[in-house]
Coordinates of C-alpha atoms in Angstrom, one line a residue:
M325 CA -38.3 -28.6 -23.6
N326 CA -37.3 -32.2 -22.9
Q327 CA -39.5 -34.9 -24.3
S328 CA -39.0 -38.6 -24.8
C329 CA -39.0 -40.0 -28.3
H330 CA -41.5 -42.5 -27.0
T331 CA -44.2 -41.2 -24.8
S332 CA -47.5 -42.5 -23.5
H333 CA -50.5 -40.9 -25.1
G334 CA -54.0 -41.4 -23.7
D335 CA -54.9 -45.0 -23.0
H336 CA -52.2 -46.3 -25.3
D337 CA -49.1 -47.7 -23.6
H338 CA -45.9 -47.3 -25.6
A339 CA -42.6 -48.7 -24.6
A340 CA -40.7 -46.0 -22.6
S341 CA -37.3 -45.2 -24.0
S342 CA -34.3 -44.7 -21.8
H343 CA -33.3 -41.6 -23.6
T344 CA -34.8 -38.1 -24.0
H345 CA -34.1 -35.5 -26.5
V346 CA -34.5 -31.7 -26.6
H347 CA -36.9 -30.6 -29.3
D348 CA -35.7 -27.5 -31.1
E349 CA -38.0 -24.8 -29.7
E350 CA -38.8 -23.5 -33.2
S351 CA -39.7 -27.0 -34.5
L352 CA -41.9 -27.7 -31.5
R353 CA -43.7 -24.4 -31.9
R354 CA -44.3 -25.1 -35.6
I355 CA -45.7 -28.6 -34.9
V356 CA -48.0 -27.3 -32.1
N357 CA -49.2 -24.4 -34.4
R358 CA -49.9 -26.9 -37.2
L359 CA -51.9 -29.1 -34.8
S360 CA -53.8 -26.1 -33.5
R361 CA -54.8 -25.2 -37.0
I362 CA -55.9 -28.8 -37.7
E363 CA -57.9 -28.8 -34.5
G364 CA -59.7 -25.6 -35.6
H365 CA -60.3 -27.0 -39.0
I366 CA -61.9 -30.1 -37.5
R367 CA -64.2 -27.9 -35.4
G368 CA -65.2 -26.1 -38.6
I369 CA -66.1 -29.5 -40.2
K370 CA -68.2 -30.3 -37.2
T371 CA -70.0 -27.0 -37.6
M372 CA -70.6 -27.8 -41.3
V373 CA -72.2 -31.1 -40.4
Q374 CA -74.3 -29.5 -37.7
E375 CA -75.5 -26.9 -40.3
S376 CA -76.3 -29.7 -42.8
R377 CA -73.8 -28.3 -45.3
P378 CA -73.6 -30.3 -48.6
C379 CA -71.7 -33.6 -48.2
P380 CA -69.3 -32.9 -51.0
D381 CA -68.2 -29.7 -49.2
V382 CA -67.7 -31.6 -46.0
L383 CA -65.7 -34.3 -47.8
V384 CA -63.4 -31.7 -49.4
Q385 CA -62.7 -30.3 -45.9
I386 CA -62.0 -33.8 -44.5
A387 CA -59.5 -34.3 -47.3
A388 CA -57.8 -31.1 -46.4
V389 CA -57.5 -32.2 -42.8
R390 CA -56.1 -35.5 -43.9
G391 CA -53.5 -33.7 -46.0
A392 CA -52.6 -31.5 -43.1
L393 CA -52.2 -34.4 -40.7
N394 CA -50.0 -36.2 -43.2
R395 CA -47.8 -33.1 -43.5
V396 CA -47.4 -32.8 -39.7
A397 CA -46.8 -36.5 -39.4
R398 CA -44.0 -36.2 -42.0
V399 CA -42.4 -33.4 -40.0
I400 CA -42.5 -35.5 -36.8
L401 CA -41.1 -38.6 -38.7
D402 CA -38.3 -36.5 -40.2
E403 CA -37.4 -35.2 -36.7
H404 CA -37.6 -38.7 -35.3
L405 CA -35.2 -40.0 -37.9
T406 CA -32.7 -37.3 -37.4
E407 CA -32.9 -37.1 -33.6
C408 CA -33.9 -40.5 -32.2
I409 CA -32.5 -42.8 -34.8
G410 CA -29.3 -40.9 -34.9
R411 CA -29.0 -41.0 -31.1
A412 CA -29.9 -44.8 -31.0
A413 CA -27.1 -45.4 -33.5
D414 CA -24.6 -43.4 -31.3
E415 CA -25.8 -45.3 -28.2
G416 CA -25.7 -48.8 -29.9
N417 CA -29.4 -49.6 -29.5
M418 CA -30.4 -49.1 -33.1
E419 CA -32.3 -52.4 -33.4
A420 CA -34.7 -51.6 -30.6
E421 CA -35.3 -48.1 -31.9
I422 CA -36.0 -49.5 -35.4
E423 CA -38.4 -52.1 -34.0
Q424 CA -40.3 -49.4 -32.2
L425 CA -40.5 -47.3 -35.3
K426 CA -41.7 -50.2 -37.4
T427 CA -44.5 -50.8 -34.8
A428 CA -45.5 -47.2 -35.0
L429 CA -45.5 -47.2 -38.8
D430 CA -47.6 -50.3 -38.9
R431 CA -50.3 -48.5 -36.9
F432 CA -49.8 -45.2 -38.9
L433 CA -49.7 -46.5 -42.4
P434 CA -52.9 -47.9 -44.0

């Protein structure tokens, strides 16, 4: 499956990159599966709130989702560093790629 290292998501405009890369099918499947599990976990938290479950229980589940999101973000970042940054180095546009990564990390990191 071909995907750009920089894509537009929702209402957010991201700079389009001139290159695309092929995600390893197994890696893509693992990421999508992780995100599906996180999605299900969030639905479970919503149900807990609707059922007036104890706040500490809800907070523990929110912490679990945060951890899962951090782990999937790490996988995506690792893939970006090996695929996109490596490709940018080969193509001679490393500075632009690093600037885009810095912008993304500024939004991602607290």
